PDB file of C-alpha atoms and ligand atoms in Angstrom:
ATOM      1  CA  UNK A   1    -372.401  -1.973  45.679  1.00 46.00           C
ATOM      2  CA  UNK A   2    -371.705  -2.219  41.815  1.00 53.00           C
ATOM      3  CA  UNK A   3    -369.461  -0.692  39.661  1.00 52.00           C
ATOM      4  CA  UNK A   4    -372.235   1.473  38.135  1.00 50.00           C
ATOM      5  CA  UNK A   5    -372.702   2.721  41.626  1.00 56.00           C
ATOM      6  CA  UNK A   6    -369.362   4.096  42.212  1.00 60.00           C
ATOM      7  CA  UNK A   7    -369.630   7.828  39.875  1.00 58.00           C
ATOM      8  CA  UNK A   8    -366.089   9.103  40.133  1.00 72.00           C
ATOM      9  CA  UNK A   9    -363.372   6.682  41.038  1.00 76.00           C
ATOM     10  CA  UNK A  10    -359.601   7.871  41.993  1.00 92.00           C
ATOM     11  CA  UNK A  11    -357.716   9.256  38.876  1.00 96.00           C
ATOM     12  CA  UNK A  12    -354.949   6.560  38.952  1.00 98.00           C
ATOM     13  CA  UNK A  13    -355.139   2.843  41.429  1.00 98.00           C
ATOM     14  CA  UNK A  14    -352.023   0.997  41.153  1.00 98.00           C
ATOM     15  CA  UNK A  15    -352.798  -3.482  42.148  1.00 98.00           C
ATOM     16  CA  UNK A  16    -350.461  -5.318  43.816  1.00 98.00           C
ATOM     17  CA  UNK A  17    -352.209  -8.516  42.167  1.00 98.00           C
ATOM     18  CA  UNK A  18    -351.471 -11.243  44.837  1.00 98.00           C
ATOM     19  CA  UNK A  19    -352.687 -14.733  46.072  1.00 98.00           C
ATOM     20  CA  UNK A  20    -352.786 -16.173  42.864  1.00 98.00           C
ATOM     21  CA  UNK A  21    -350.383 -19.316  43.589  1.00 97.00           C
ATOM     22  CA  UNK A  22    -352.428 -19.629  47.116  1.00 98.00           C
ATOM     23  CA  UNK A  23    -356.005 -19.422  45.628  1.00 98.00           C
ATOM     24  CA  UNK A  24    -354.861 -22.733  43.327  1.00 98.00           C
ATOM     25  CA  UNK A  25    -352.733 -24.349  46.291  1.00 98.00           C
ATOM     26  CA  UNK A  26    -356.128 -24.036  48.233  1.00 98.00           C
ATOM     27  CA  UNK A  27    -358.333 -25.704  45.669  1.00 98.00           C
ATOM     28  CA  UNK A  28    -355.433 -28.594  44.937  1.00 98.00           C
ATOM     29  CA  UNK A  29    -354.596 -27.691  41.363  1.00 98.00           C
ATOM     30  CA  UNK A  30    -351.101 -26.397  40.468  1.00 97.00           C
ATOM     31  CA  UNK A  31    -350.183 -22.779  40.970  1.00 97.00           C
ATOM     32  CA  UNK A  32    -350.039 -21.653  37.782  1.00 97.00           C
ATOM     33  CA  UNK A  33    -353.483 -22.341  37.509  1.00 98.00           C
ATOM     34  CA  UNK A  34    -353.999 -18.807  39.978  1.00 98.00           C
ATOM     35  CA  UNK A  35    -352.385 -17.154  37.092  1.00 98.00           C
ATOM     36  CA  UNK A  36    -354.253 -18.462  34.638  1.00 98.00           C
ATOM     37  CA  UNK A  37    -357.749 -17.154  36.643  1.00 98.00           C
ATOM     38  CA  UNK A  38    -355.616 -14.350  37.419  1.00 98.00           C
ATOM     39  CA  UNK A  39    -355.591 -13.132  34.100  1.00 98.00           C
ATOM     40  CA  UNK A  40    -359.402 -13.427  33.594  1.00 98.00           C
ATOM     41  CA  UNK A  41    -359.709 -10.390  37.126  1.00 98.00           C
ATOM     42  CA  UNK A  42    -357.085  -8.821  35.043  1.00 98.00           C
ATOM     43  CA  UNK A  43    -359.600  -8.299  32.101  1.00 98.00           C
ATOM     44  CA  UNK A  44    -362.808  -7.723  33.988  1.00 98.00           C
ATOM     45  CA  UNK A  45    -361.376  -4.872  36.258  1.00 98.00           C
ATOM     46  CA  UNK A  46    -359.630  -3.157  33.147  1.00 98.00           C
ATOM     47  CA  UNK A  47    -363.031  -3.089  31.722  1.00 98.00           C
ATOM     48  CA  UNK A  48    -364.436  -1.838  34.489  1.00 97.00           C
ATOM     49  CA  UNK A  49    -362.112   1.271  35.022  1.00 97.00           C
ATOM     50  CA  UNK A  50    -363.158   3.516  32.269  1.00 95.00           C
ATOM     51  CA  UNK A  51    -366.846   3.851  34.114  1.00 93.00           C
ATOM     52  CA  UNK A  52    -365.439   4.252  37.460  1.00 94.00           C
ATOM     53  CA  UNK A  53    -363.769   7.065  36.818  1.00 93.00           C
ATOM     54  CA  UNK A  54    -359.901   6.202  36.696  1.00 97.00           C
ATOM     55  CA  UNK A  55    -357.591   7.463  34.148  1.00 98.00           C
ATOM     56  CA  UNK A  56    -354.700   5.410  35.583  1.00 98.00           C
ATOM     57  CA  UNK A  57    -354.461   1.854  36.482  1.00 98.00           C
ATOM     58  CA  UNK A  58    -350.968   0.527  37.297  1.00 99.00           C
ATOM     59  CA  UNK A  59    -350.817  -3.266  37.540  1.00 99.00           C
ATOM     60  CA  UNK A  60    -347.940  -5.268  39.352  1.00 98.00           C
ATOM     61  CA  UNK A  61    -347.564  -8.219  37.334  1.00 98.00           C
ATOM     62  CA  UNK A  62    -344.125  -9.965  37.910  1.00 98.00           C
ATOM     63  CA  UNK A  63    -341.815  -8.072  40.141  1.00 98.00           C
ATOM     64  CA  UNK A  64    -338.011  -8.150  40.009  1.00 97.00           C
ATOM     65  CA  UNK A  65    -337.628 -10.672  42.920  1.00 97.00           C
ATOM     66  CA  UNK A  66    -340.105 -13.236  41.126  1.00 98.00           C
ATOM     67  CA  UNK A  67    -337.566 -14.432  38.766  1.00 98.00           C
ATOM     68  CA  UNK A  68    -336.121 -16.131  41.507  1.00 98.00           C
ATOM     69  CA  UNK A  69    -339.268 -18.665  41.400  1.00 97.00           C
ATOM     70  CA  UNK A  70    -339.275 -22.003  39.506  1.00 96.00           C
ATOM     71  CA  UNK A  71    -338.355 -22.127  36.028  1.00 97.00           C
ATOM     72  CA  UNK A  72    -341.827 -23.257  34.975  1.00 97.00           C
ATOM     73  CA  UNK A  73    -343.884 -20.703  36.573  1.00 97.00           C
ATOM     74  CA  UNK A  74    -341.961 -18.017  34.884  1.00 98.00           C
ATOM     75  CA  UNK A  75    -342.284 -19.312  31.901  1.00 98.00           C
ATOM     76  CA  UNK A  76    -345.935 -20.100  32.134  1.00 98.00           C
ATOM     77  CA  UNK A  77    -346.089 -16.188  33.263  1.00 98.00           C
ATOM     78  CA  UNK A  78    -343.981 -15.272  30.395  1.00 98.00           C
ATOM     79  CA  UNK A  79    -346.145 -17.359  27.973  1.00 98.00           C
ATOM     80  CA  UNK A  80    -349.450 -15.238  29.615  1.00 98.00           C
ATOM     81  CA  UNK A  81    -347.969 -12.202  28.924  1.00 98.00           C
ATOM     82  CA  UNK A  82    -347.672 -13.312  25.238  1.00 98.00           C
ATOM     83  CA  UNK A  83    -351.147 -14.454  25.322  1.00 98.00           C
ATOM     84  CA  UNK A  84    -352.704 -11.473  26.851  1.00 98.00           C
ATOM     85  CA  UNK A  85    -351.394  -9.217  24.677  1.00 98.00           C
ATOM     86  CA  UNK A  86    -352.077 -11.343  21.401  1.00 98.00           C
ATOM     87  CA  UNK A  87    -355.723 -11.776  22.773  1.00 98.00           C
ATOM     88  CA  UNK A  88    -356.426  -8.727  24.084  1.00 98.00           C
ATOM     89  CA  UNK A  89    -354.285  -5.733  21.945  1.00 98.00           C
ATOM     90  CA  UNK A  90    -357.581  -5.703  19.651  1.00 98.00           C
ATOM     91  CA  UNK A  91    -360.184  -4.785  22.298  1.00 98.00           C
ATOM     92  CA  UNK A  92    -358.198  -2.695  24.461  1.00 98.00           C
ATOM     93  CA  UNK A  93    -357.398  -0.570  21.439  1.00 98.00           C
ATOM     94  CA  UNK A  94    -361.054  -0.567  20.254  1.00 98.00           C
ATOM     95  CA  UNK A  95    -361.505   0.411  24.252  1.00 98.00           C
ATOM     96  CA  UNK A  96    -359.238   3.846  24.355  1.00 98.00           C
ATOM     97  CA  UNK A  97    -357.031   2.434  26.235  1.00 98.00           C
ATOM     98  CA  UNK A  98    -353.003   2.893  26.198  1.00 98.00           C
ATOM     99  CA  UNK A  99    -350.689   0.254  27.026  1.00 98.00           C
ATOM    100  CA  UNK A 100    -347.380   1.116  28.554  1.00 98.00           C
ATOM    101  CA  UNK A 101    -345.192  -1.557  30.401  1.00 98.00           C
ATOM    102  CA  UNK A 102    -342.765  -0.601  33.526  1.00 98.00           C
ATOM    103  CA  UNK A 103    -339.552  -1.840  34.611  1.00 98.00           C
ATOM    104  CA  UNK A 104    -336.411  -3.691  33.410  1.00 97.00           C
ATOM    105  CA  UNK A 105    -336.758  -5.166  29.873  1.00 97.00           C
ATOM    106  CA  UNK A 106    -333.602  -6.523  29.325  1.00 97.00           C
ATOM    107  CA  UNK A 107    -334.093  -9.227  32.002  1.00 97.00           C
ATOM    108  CA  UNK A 108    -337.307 -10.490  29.460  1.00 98.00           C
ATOM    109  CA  UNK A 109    -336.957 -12.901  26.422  1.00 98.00           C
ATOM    110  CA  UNK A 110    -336.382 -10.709  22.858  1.00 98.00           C
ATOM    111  CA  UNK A 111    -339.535 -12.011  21.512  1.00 98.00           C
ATOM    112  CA  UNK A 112    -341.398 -10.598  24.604  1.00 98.00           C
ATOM    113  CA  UNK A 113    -339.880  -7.343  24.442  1.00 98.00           C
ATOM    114  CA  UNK A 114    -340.860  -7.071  20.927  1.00 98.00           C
ATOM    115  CA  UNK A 115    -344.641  -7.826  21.664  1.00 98.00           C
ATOM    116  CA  UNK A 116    -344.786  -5.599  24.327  1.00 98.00           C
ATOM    117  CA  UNK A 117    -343.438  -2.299  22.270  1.00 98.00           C
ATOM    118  CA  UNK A 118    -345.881  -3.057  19.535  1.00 98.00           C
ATOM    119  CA  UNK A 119    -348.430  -2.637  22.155  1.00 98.00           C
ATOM    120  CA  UNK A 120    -347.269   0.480  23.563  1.00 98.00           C
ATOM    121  CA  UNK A 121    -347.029   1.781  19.743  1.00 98.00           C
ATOM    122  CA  UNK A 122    -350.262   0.577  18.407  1.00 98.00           C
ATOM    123  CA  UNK A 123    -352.154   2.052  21.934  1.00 98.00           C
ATOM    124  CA  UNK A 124    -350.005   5.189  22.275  1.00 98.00           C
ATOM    125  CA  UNK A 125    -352.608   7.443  20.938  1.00 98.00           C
ATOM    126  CA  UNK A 126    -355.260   5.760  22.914  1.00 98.00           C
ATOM    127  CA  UNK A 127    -356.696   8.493  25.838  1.00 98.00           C
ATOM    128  CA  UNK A 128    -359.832   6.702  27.979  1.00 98.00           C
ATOM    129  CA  UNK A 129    -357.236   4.618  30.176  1.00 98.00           C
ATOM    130  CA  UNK A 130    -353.790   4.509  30.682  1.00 98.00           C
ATOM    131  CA  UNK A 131    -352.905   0.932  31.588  1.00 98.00           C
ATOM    132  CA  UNK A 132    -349.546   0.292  33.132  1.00 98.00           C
ATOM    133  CA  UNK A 133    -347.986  -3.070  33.606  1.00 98.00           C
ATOM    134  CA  UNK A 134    -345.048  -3.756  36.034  1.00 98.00           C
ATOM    135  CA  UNK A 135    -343.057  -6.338  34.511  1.00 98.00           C
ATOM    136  CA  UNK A 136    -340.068  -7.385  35.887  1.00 98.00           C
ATOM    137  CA  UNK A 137    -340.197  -4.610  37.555  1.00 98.00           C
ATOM    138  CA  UNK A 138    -338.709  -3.486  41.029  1.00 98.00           C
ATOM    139  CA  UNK A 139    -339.084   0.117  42.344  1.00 98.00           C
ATOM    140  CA  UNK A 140    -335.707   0.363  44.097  1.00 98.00           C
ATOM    141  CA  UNK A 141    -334.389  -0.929  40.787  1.00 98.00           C
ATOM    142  CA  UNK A 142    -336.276   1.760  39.069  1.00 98.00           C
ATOM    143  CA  UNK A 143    -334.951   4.416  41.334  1.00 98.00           C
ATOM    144  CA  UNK A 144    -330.978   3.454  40.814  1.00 98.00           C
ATOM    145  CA  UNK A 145    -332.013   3.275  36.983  1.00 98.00           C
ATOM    146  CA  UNK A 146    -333.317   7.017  37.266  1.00 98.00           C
ATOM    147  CA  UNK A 147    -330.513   8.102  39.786  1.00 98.00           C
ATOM    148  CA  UNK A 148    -327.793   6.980  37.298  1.00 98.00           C
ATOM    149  CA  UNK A 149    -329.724   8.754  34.716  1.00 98.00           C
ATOM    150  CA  UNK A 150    -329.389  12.160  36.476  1.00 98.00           C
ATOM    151  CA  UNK A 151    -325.971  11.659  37.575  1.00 98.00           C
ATOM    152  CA  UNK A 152    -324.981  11.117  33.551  1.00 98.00           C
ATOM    153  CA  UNK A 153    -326.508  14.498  32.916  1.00 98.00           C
ATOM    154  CA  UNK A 154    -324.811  15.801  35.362  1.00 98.00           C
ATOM    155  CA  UNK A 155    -321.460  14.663  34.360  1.00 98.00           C
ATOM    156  CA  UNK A 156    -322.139  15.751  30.892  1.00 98.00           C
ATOM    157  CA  UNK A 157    -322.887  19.242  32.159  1.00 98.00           C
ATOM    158  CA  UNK A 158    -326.814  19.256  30.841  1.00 98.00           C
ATOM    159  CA  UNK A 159    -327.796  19.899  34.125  1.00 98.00           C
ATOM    160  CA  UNK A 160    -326.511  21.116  37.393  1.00 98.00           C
ATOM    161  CA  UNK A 161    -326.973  19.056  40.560  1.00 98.00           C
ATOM    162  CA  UNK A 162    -329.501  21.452  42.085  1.00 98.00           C
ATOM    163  CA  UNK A 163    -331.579  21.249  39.389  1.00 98.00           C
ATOM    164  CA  UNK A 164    -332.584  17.419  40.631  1.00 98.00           C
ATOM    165  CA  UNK A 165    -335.879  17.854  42.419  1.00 98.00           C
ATOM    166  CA  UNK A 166    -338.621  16.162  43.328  1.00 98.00           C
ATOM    167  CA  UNK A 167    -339.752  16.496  39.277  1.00 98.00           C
ATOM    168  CA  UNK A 168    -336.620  15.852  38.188  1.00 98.00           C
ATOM    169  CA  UNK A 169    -336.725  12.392  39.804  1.00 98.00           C
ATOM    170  CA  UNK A 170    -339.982  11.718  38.901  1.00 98.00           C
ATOM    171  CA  UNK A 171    -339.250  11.972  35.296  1.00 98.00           C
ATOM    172  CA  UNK A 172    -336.210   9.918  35.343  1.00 98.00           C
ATOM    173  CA  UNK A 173    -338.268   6.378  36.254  1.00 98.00           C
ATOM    174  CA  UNK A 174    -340.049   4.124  34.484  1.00 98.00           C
ATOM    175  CA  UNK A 175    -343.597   6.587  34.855  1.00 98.00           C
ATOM    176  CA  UNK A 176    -342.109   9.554  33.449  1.00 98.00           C
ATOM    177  CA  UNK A 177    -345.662  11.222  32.485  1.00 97.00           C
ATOM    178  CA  UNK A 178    -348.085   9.958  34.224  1.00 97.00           C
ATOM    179  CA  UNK A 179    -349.078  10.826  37.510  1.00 97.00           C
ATOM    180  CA  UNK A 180    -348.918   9.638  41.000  1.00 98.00           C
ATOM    181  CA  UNK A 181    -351.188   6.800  42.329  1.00 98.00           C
ATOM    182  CA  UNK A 182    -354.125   7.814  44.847  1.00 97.00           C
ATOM    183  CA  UNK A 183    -354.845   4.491  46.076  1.00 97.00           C
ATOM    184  CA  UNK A 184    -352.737   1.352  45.567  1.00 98.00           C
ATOM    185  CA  UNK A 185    -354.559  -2.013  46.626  1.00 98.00           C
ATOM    186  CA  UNK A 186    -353.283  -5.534  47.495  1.00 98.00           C
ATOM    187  CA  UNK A 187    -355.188  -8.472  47.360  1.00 98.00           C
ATOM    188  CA  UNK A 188    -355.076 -11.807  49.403  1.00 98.00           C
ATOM    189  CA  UNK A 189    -354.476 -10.234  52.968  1.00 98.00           C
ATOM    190  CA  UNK A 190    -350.822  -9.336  52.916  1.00 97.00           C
ATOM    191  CA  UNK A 191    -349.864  -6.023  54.381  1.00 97.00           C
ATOM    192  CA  UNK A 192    -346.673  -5.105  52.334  1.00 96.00           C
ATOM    193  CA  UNK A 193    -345.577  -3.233  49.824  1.00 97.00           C
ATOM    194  CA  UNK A 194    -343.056  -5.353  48.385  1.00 97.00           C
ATOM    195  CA  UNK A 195    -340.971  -2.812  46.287  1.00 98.00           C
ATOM    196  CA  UNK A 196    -343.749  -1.340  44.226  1.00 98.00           C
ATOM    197  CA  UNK A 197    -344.198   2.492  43.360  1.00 98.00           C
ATOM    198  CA  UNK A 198    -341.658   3.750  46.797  1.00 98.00           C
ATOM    199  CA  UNK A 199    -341.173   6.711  44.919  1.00 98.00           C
ATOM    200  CA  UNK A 200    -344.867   7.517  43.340  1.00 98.00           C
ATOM    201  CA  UNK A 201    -346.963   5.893  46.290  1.00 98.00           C
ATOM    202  CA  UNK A 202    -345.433   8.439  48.741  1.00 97.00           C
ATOM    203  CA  UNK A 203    -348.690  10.209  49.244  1.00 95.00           C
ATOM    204  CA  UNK A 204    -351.180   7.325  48.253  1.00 97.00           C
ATOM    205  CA  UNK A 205    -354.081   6.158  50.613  1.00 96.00           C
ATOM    206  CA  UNK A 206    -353.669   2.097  51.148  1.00 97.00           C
ATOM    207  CA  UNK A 207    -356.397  -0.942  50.722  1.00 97.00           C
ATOM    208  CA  UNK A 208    -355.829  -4.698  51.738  1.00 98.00           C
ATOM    209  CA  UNK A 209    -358.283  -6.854  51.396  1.00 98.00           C
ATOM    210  CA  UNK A 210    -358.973 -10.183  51.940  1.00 98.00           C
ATOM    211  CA  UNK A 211    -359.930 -11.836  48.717  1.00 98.00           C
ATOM    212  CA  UNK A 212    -357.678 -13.470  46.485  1.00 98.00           C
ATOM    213  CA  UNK A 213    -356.300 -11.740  43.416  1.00 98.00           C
ATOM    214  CA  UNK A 214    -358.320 -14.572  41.301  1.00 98.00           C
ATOM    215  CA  UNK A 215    -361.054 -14.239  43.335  1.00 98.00           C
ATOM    216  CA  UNK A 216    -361.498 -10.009  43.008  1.00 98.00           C
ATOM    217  CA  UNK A 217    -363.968  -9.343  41.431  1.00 98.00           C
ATOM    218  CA  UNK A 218    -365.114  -5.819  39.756  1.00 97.00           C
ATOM    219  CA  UNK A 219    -368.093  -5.486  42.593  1.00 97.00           C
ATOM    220  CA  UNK A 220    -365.079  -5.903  44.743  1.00 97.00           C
ATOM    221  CA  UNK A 221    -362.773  -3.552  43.140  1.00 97.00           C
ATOM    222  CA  UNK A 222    -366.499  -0.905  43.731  1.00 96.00           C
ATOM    223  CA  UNK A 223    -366.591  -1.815  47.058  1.00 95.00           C
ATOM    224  CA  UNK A 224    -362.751  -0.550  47.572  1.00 96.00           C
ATOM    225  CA  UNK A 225    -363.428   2.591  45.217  1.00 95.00           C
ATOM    226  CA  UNK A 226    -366.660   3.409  47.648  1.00 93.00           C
ATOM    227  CA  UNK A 227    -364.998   3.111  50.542  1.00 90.00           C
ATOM    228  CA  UNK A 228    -361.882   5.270  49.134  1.00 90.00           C
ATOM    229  CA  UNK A 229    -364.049   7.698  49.110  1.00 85.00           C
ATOM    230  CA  UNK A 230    -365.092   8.499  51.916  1.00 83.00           C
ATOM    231  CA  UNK A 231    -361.577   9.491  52.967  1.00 77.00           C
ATOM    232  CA  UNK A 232    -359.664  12.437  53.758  1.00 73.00           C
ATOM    233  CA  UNK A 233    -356.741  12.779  52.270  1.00 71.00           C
ATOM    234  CA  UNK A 234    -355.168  15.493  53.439  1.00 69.00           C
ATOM    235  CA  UNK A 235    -351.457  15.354  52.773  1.00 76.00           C
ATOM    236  CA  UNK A 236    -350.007  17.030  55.588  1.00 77.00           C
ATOM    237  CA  UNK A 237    -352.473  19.579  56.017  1.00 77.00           C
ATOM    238  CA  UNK A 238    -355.096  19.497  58.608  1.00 74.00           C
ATOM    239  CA  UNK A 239    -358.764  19.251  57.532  1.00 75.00           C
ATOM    240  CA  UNK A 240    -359.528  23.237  57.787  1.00 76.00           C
ATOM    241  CA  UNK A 241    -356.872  24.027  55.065  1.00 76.00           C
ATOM    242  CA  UNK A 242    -358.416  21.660  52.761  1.00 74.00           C
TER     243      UNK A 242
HETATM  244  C1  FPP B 301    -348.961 -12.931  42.752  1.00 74.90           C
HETATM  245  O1  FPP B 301    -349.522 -14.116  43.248  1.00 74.90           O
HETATM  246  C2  FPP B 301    -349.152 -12.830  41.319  1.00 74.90           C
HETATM  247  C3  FPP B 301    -348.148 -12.909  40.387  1.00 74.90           C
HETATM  248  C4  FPP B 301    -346.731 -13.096  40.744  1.00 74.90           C
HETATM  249  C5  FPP B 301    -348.449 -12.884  38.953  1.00 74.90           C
HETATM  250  C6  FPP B 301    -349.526 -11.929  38.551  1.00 74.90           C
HETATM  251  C7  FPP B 301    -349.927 -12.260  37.170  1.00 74.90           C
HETATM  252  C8  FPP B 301    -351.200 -12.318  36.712  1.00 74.90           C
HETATM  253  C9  FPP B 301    -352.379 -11.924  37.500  1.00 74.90           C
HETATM  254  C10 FPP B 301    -351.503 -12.806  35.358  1.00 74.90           C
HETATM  255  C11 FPP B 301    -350.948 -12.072  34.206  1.00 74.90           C
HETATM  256  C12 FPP B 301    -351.092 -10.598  34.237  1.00 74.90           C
HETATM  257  C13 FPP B 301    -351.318  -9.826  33.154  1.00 74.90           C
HETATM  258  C14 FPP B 301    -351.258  -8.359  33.251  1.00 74.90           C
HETATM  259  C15 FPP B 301    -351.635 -10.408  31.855  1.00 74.90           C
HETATM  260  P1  FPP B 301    -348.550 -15.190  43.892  1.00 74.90           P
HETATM  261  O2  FPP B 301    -348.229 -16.208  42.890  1.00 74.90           O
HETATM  262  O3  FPP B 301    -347.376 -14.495  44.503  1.00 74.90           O
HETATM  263  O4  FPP B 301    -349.492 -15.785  44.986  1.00 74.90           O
HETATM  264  P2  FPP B 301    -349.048 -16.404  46.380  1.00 74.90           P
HETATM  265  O5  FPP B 301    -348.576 -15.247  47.224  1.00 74.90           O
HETATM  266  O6  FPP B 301    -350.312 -16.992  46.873  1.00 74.90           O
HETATM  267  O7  FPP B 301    -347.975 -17.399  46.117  1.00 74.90           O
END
């Protein structure tokens, strides 16, 4: 199965990106060296999104907990974030595509943060793809961020405490706008979910699979897509209401 096989992907996948540090551990080079092949999977399946189908694809790129690693491998991942934006703003602007990055900015160096809202306002008219980075990002984070958000409205008598529903909390995190995921995917054989999307991935179908994040490849990212299709989602309905 190729990519040209697969006609009409999900509307939005969401990639918990993982195995990186293990793929380069298993091949004796230094971790960092995952998440330097890393960002090469990171390309090809952006590329590959627009003719699948998907509208959305929400990447999980450096979560909340990871600045607890070694100093050096966040700042090699910091320096890769530079890089792939400086390398790639060009073509993924030529490409449709809007950038947006989720989760908490002030944690990131001021030079970052700068790169990364050029990006967002350079792409923000873009329509083919909407890309979405997690960067420092953490979803129960997210949700206190949103939930303090509401409550201030609330205490400034904007709005009234039932008027926080299931939309009002959606538009007070970081995704404000854009939709739900219908399928989020984690490489390298873990079965978690590791605090990403709690809120949005409420109703989303699940893949694990075995490979790698360096090491996924866009026939594999097909492969997923195909399969994805062929289930029923049914979201608490059974299949004769559907
Ligand atoms: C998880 O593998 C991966 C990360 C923490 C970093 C992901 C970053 C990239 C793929 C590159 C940069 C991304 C963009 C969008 C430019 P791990 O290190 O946790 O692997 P392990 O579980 O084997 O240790």
């Amino acid at each position: 199965m190729t990519s040209s096989e697969v006609r009409q992907g999900p509307p939005h996948v969401a990639i918990i990106m993982d195995g990186n540090g293990r793929w380069a551990e298993a091949r004796g080079r230094p971790r960092t060296d995952g998440h330097h092949r890393g960002v090469e999977r990171v390309r090809e399946i952006v590329k590959a999104c627009p003719e699948l189908g998907i509208k959305t694809l929400t990447l999980f790129a450096f979560s909340s907990e990871n600045w607890n690693r070694p100093n050096y491998e966040v700042k090699v991942l910091m320096s890769l974030f530079r890089r792939y934006i400086v390398r790639e703003v060009d073509e993924l602007d030529t490409m449709d595509v809007r950038v947006r990055f989720i989760g908490d900015r002030t944690r990131l160096p001021r030079d970052l943060r700068r790169m990364m809202s050029q990006m967002e306002e350079r792409t923000a008219a873009n329509a083919r793809l909407t890309l979405q980075v997690a960067v420092s990002y953490g979803a129960r984070d997210e949700i206190v961020h949103g939930m303090r958000h509401l409550a201030q409205q609330v205490a400034e008598g904007r709005i009234t405490p039932d008027q926080i529903d299931a939309d009002a909390v959606s538009g007070a995190l970081f995704t404000a706008g854009v939709d739900d995921p219908d399928l989020v995917i984690r490489t390298s054989g873990e079965m978690r979910i590791s605090n990403f999307l709690l809120w949005q991935a409420a109703y989303a179908e699940f893949a694990f699979v075995d490979e790698c994040w360096p090491d996924f490849t866009a026939d594999h990212f097909a492969d997923v897509l195909r399969s994805f299709g062929q289930r029923e989602r049914r979201f608490g309905k059974i299949s004769a209401q559907l």
